[in-house]
Coordinates of C-alpha atoms and ligand atoms in Angstrom, one line a residue:
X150 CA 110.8 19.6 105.8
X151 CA 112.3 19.1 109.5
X152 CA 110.3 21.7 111.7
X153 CA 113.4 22.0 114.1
X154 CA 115.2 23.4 111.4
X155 CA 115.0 27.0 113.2
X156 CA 115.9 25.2 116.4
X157 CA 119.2 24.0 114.5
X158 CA 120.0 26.0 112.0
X159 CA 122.8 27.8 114.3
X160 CA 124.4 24.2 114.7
X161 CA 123.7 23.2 111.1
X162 CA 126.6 22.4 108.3
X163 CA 126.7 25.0 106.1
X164 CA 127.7 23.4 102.5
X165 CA 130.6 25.7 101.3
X166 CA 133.9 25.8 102.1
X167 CA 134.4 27.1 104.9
X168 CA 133.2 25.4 108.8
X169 CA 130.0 26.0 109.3
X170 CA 129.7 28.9 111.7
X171 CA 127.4 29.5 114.8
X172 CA 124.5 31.1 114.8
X173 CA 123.0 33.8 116.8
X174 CA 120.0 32.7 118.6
X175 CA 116.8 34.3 117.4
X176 CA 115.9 35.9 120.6
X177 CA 119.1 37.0 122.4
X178 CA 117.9 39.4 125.4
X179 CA 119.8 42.6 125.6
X180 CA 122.6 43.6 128.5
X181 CA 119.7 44.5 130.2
X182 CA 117.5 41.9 129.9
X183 CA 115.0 42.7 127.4
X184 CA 114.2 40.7 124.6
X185 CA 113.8 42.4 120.8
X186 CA 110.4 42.0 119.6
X187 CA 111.4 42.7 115.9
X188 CA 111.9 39.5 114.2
X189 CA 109.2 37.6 116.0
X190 CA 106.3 36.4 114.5
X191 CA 103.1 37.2 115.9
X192 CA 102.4 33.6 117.9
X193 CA 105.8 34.3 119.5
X194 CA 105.0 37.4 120.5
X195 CA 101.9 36.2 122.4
X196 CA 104.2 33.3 124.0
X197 CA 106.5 36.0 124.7
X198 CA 103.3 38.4 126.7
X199 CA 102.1 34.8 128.4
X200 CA 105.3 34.1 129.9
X201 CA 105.4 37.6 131.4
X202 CA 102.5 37.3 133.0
X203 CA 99.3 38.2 130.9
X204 CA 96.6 35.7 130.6
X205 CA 95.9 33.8 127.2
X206 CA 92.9 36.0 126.4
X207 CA 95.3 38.9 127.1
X208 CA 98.5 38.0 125.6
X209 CA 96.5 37.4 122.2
X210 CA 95.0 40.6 122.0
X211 CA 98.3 42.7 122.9
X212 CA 100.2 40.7 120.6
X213 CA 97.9 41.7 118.0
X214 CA 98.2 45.5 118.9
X215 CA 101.9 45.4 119.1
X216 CA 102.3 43.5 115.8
X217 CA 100.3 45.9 114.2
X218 CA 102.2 48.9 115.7
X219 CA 105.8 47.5 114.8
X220 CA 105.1 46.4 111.6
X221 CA 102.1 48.3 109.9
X222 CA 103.0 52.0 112.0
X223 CA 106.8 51.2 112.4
X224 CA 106.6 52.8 115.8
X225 CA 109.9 51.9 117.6
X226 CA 108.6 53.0 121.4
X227 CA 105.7 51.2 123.5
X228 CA 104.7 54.8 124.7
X229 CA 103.6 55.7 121.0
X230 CA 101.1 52.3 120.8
X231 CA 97.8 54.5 122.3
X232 CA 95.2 52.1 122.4
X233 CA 97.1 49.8 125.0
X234 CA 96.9 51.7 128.1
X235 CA 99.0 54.0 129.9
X236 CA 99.7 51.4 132.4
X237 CA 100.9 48.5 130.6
X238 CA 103.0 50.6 127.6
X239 CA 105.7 50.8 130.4
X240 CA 105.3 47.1 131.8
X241 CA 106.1 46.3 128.2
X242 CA 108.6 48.9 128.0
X243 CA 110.4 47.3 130.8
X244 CA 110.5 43.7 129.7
X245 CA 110.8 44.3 125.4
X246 CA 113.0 46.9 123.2
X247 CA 112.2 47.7 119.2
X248 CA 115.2 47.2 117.8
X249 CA 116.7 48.5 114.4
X250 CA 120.4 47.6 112.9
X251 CA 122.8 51.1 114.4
X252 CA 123.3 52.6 111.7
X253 CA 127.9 53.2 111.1
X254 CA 127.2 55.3 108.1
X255 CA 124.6 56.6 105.8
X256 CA 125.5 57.5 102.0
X257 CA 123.9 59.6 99.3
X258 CA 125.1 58.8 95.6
X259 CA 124.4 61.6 93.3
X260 CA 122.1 59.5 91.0
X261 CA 119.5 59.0 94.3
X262 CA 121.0 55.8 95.5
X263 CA 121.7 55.2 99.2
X264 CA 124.0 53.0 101.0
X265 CA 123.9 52.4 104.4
X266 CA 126.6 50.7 106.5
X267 CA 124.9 48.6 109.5
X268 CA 125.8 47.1 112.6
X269 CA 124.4 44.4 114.4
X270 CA 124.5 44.3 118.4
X271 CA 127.4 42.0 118.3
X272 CA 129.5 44.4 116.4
X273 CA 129.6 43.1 112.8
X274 CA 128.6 45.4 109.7
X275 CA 126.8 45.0 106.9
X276 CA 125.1 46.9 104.4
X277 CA 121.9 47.6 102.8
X278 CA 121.2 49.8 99.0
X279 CA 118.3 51.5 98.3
X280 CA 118.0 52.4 94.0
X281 CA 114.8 54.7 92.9
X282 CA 114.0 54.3 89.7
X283 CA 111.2 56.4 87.5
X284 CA 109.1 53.3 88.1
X285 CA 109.8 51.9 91.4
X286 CA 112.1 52.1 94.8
X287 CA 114.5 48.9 95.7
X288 CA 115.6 47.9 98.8
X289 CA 118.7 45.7 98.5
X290 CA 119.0 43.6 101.4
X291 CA 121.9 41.5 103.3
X292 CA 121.1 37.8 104.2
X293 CA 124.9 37.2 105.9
X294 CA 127.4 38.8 107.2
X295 CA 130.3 38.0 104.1
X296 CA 129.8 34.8 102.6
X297 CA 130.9 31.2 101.9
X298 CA 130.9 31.2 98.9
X299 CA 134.0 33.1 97.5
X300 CA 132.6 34.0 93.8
X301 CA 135.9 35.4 92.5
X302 CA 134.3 38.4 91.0
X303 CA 132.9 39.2 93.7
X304 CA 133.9 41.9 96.6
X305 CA 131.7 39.9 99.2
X306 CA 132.8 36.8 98.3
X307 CA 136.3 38.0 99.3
X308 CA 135.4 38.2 102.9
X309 CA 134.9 35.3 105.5
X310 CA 131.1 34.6 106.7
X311 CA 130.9 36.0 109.9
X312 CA 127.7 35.0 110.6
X313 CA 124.5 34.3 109.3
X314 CA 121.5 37.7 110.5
X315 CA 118.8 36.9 112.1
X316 CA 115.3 37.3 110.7
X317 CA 115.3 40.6 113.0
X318 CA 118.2 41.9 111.4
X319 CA 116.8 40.9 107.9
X320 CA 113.6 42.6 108.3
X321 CA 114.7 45.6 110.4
X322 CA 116.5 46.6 107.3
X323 CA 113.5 47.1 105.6
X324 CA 112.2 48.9 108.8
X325 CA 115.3 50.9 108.7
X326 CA 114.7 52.0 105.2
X327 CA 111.1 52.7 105.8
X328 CA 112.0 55.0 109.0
X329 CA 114.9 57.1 106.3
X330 CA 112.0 57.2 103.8
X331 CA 110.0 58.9 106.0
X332 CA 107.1 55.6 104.8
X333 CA 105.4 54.9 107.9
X334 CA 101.5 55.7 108.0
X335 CA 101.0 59.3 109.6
X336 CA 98.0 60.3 110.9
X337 CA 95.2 58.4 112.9
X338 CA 97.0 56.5 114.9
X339 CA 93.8 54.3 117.0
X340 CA 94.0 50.6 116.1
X341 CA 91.5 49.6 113.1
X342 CA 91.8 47.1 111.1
X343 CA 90.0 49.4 108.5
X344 CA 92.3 51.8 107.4
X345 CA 91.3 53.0 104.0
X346 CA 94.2 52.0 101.0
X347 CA 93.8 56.0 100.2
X348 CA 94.9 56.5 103.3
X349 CA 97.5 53.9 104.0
X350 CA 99.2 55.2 100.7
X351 CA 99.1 58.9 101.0
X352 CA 102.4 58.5 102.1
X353 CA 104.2 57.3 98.6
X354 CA 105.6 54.2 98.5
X355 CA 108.9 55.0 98.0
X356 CA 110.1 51.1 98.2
X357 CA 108.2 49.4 96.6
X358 CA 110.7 46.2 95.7
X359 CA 113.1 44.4 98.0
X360 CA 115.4 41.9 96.1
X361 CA 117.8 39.7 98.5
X362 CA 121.0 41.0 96.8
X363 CA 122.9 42.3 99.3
X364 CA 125.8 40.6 101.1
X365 CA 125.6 36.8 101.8
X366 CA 123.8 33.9 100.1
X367 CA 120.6 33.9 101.3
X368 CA 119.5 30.2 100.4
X369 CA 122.6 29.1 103.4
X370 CA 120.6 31.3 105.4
X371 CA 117.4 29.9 104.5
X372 CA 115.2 29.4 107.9
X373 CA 116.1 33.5 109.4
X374 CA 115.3 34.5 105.4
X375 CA 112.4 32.6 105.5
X376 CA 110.8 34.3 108.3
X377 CA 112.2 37.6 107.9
X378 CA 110.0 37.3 104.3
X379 CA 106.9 36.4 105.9
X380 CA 106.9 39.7 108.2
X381 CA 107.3 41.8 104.9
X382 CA 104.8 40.0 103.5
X383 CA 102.4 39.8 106.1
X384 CA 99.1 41.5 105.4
X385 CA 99.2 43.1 109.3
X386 CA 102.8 43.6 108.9
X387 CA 104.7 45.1 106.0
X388 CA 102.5 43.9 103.6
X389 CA 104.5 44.0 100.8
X390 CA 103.4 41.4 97.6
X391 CA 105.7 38.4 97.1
X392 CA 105.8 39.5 93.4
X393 CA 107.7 42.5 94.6
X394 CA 110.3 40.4 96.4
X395 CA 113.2 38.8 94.5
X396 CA 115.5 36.2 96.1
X397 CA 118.9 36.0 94.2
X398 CA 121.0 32.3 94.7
X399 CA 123.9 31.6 93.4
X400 CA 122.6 28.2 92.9
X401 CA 121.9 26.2 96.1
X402 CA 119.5 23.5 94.5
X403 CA 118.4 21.7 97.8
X404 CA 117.1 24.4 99.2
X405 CA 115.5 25.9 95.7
X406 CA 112.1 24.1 96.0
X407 CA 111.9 24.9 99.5
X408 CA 112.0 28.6 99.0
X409 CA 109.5 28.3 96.3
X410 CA 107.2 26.5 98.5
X411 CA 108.1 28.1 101.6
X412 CA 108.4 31.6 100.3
X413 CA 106.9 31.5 97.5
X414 CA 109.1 34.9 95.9
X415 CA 110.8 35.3 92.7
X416 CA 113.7 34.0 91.9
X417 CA 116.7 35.5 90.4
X418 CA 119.9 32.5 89.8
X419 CA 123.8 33.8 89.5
X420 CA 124.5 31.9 86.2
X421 CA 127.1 33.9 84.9
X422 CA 128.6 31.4 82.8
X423 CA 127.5 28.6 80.2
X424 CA 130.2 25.8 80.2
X425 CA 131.4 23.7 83.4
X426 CA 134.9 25.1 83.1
X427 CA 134.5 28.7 83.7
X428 CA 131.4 28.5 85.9
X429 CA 133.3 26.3 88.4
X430 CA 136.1 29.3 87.9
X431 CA 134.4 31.7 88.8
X432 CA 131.1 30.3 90.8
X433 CA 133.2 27.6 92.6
X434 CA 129.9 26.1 94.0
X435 CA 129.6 24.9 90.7
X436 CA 131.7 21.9 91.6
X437 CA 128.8 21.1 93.4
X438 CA 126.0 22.2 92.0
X439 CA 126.4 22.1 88.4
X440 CA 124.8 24.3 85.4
X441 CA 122.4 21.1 84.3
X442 CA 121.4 20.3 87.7
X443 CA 120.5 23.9 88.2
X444 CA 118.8 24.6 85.2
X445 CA 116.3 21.7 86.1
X446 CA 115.9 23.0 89.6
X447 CA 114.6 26.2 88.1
X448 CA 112.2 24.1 85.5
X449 CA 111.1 22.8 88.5
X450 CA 110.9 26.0 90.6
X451 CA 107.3 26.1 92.3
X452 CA 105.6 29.2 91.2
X453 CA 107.8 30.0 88.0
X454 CA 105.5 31.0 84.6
X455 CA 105.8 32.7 81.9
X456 CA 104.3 35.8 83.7
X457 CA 106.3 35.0 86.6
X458 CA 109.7 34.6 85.1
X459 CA 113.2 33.4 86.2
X460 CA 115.9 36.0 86.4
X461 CA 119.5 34.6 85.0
X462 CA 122.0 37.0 86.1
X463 CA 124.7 37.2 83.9
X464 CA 128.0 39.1 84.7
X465 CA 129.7 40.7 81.8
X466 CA 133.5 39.6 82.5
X467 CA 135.5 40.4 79.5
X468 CA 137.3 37.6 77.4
X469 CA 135.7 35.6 80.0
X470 CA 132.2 34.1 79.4
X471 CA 131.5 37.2 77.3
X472 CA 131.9 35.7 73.8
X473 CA 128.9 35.1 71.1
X474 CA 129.0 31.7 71.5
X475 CA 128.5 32.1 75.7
X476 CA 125.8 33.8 74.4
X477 CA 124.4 31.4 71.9
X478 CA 124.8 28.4 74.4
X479 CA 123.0 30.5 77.0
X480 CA 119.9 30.5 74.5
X481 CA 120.3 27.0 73.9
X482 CA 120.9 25.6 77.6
X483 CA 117.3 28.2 78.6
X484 CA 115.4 26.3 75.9
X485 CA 116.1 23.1 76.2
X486 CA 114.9 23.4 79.9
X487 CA 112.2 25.3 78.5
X488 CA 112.7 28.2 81.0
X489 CA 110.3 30.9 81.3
X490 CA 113.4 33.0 81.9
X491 CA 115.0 36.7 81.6
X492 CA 118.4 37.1 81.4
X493 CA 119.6 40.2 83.3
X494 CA 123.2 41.1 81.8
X495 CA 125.3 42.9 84.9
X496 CA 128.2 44.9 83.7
X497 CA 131.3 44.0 85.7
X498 CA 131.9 46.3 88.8
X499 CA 135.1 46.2 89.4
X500 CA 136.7 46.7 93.3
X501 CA 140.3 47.1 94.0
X502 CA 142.4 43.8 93.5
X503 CA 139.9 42.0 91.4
X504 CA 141.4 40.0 88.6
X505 CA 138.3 41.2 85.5
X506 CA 137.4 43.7 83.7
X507 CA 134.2 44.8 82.5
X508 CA 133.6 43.5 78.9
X509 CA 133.2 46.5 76.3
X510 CA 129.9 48.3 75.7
X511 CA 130.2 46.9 71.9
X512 CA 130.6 43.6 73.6
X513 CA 127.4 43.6 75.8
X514 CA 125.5 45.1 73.6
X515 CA 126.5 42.5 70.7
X516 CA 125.3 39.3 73.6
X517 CA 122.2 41.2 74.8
X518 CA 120.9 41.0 70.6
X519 CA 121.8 37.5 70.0
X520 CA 120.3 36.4 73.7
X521 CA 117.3 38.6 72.7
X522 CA 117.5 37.5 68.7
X523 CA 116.7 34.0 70.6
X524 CA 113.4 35.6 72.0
X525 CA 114.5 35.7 75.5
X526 CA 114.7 39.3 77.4
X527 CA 118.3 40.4 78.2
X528 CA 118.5 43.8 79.4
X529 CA 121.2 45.4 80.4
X530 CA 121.7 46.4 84.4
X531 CA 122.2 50.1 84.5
X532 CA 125.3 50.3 87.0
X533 CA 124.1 52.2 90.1
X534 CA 125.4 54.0 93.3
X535 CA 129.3 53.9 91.9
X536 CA 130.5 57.0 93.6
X537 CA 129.5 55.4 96.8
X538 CA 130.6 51.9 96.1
X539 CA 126.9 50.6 96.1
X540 CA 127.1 48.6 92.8
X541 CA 126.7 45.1 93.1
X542 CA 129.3 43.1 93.8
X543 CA 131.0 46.1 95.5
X544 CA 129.9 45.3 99.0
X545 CA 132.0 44.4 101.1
X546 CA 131.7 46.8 104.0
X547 CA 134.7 48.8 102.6
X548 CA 134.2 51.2 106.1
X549 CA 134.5 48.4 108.3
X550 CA 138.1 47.8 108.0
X551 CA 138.7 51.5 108.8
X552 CA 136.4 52.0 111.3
X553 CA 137.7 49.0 113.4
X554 CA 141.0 50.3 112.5
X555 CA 140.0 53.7 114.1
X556 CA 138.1 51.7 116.7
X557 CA 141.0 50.4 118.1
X558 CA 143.1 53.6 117.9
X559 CA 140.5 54.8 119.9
X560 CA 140.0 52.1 122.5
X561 CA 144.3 52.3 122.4
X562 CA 144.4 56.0 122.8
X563 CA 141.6 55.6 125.7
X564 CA 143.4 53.3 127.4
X565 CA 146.8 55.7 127.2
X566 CA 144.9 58.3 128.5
X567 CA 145.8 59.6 132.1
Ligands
LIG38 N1 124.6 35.5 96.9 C1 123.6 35.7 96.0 C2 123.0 37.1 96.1 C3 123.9 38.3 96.4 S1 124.9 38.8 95.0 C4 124.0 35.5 94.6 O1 125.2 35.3 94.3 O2 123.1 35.4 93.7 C5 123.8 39.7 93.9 C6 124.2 39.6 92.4 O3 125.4 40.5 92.2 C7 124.7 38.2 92.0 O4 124.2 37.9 90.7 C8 126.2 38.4 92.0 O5 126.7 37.4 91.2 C9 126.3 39.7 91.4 N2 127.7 40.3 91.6 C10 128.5 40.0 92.6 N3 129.7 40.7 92.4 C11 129.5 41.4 91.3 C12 130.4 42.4 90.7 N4 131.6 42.7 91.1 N5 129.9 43.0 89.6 C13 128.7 42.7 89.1 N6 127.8 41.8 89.7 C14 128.3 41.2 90.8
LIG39 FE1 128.4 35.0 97.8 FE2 126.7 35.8 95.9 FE3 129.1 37.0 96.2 FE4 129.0 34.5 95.3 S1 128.1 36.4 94.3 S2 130.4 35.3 96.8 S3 127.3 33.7 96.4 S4 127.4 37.0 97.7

């Protein structure tokens, strides 16, 4: 595909229905003139150390080290990297920061679940889930501030997109998570390339799974996600497996293949409903992008196998797209593409002023058998994180309105002061 697309990607249509929005640059320096490194892949970095002043020989070793310290020791200050030397940690000090997201708000739901509400430089919030299980820790991360899209269903899709984030701001979440989970490597901290797995995992993985869940649709977003994937997935960097990583679409075909190629991750696709008439209801890119087409974008999905299956979300709306014959079409329309698929059945979660309900236990429980009576998985999504609004569906940044709110009581009540 076009390898200017990360040049143009701010100044590209975005296919939804609403204008296609700005974008902010990859590398925008700070008030004070110095550039994040967090984002950048390693080649940039180097570029980055050249134009600053260090020789090639140089600027390729150092980018090395500081790639290695930002993303495989998560230090966030040059004076922590020891093996550059004294003398340079503040040279880079004075031309680079390590940024993370500012944390607004940190939550703590009583069944282990986090929620934490970001900000990005520019003042817009977002949000980010983290949901232990007995098995496994997952990071649910945000691709957009709100979203195009406006899934009627969903909280997120209720809000305007504000902007696409920037591969920095996708990774740093995961950075961010890693710094609250206390999951960077402690001890030796000299630069070798042979760190022992014993070592490197004496820690406990806490997150062990990121799935791109969180607000926005990250397929719209596809160049930032892109490269914010390849730093987790980087051997030097996060290193996390791309069968860890889940990418969730609502069903953007053009840009399906590329993510398989590109990416290379599993994929999960917001079905939700079987017939053309309440898909385009309540996934209104539907219109577009209909069930068919999409179902033979996933056949077609590089990488997809019967050990490496495709995730259908399905959410349980009731007297919706909830009935036993949704559920007997659903068998049929995954067979006759001959999908190596799960179905993964989401109970409703519902947010204040949405127009569903939740179908019935009974009800789910009666269309998880006849999906799974048709020899396809269809588990049912345990609802997580609800006393802190961290369900799916549910973000929408709920804080934001009353912190700007209090924001500008504040900025008004400073202004009134004597
Ligand atoms: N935009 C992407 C990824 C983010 S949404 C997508 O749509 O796939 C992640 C999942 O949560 C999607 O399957 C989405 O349809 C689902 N979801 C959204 N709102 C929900 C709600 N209120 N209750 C249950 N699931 C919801
Ligand atoms: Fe956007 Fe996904 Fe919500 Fe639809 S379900 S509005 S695509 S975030």
């Amino acid at each position: 595909m076009s390898d200017t697309s990360s040049d143009l990607s701010g100044l590209m249509t975005i296919p939804g229905q609403v204008d296609p929005v700005p974008v902010a640059r990859d590398i925008t320096p700070r008030a004070d003139g110095r550039l994040d490194l967090i984002g950048l892949p390693r080649p940039r970095i180097c570029e980055l150390l050249a134009e600053a002043g260090l020789d090639q020989r140089q600027a390729k070793l150092r980018a090395k080290q500081v790639f290695h310290w930002l993303y495989h020791r998560g230090v966030t200050d040059f004076a922590a990297m020891t093996d550059i030397s004294k003398a340079m940690r503040p040279w880079l000090a004075e031309r680079f920061v390590i940024g993370r997201p500012n944390i607004v708000e940190a939550q703590h739901s009583s069944d282990g679940t986090r929620k934490w509400l970001l900000q990005t430089d520019d003042g817009h919030d977002f949000e980010m889930v983290f949901i232990p299980d007995e098995t496994r820790g997952t990071l649910c991360v945000s691709s957009q501030v709100g979203c195009t899209l406006n899934c009627t269903f969903c909280h997120t899709g209720t809000m305007r997109l504000v902007r696409n984030l920037t591969p920095g701001e996708i990774v740093g979440q995961v950075m961010l998570a890693r710094d609250a989970l206390g999951e960077w490597p402690k001890g030796a901290m000299d630069f070798s390339d042979d760190e022992s797995a014993a070592q490197y995992t004496a820690d406990g993985r806490l997150l062990t799974n990121i799935v791109m869940m969180g607000m926005g649709e990250p397929l719209y977003n596809f160049d930032h996600v892109r490269d914010a994937l390849h730093l987790v997935m980087d051997g030097d960097g996060l290193g996390l497996s791309k069968r860890r990583i889940t990418l969730s679409t609502s069903g953007v075909i053009p840009a399906m293949e590329r993510a398989g190629e590109e990416i290379g991750v599993n994929l999960a696709v917001s079905l939700h409903a079987v017939t053309k008439e309440v898909r385009d209801e309540i996934v209104p890119l539907n219109k577009k992008y209909g069930i068919e087409e999409l179902l033979q974008a996933c056949a077609d999905y590089p990488g997809a196998s019967n050990a490496r299956r495709i995730t259908f979300e399905y959410v349980m709306l009731k007297d919706k797209n909830d009935g036993d014959e949704d559920a007997r079409e659903l068998v049929r329309l995954l067979k006759q593409f001959n999908l190596p698929a799960k179905v993964n059945l989401i109970p409703f979660n519902p947010w204040p002023g949405a127009e569903y309900e939740c179908s019935t236990p009974e009800r789910i429980k009666a269309f998880s058998d006849i999906v799974f009576e048709g020899g396809i998985s269809a588990p049912v999504r345990t609802p997580r994180g609800r006393d802190i609004d961290a369900a799916c569906g549910q973000l929408k940044t709920a804080a934001k309105k009353k912190s700007r709110a209090e924001r500008d009581r504040e900025d008004a009540a400073a202004q009134a002061a004597p």
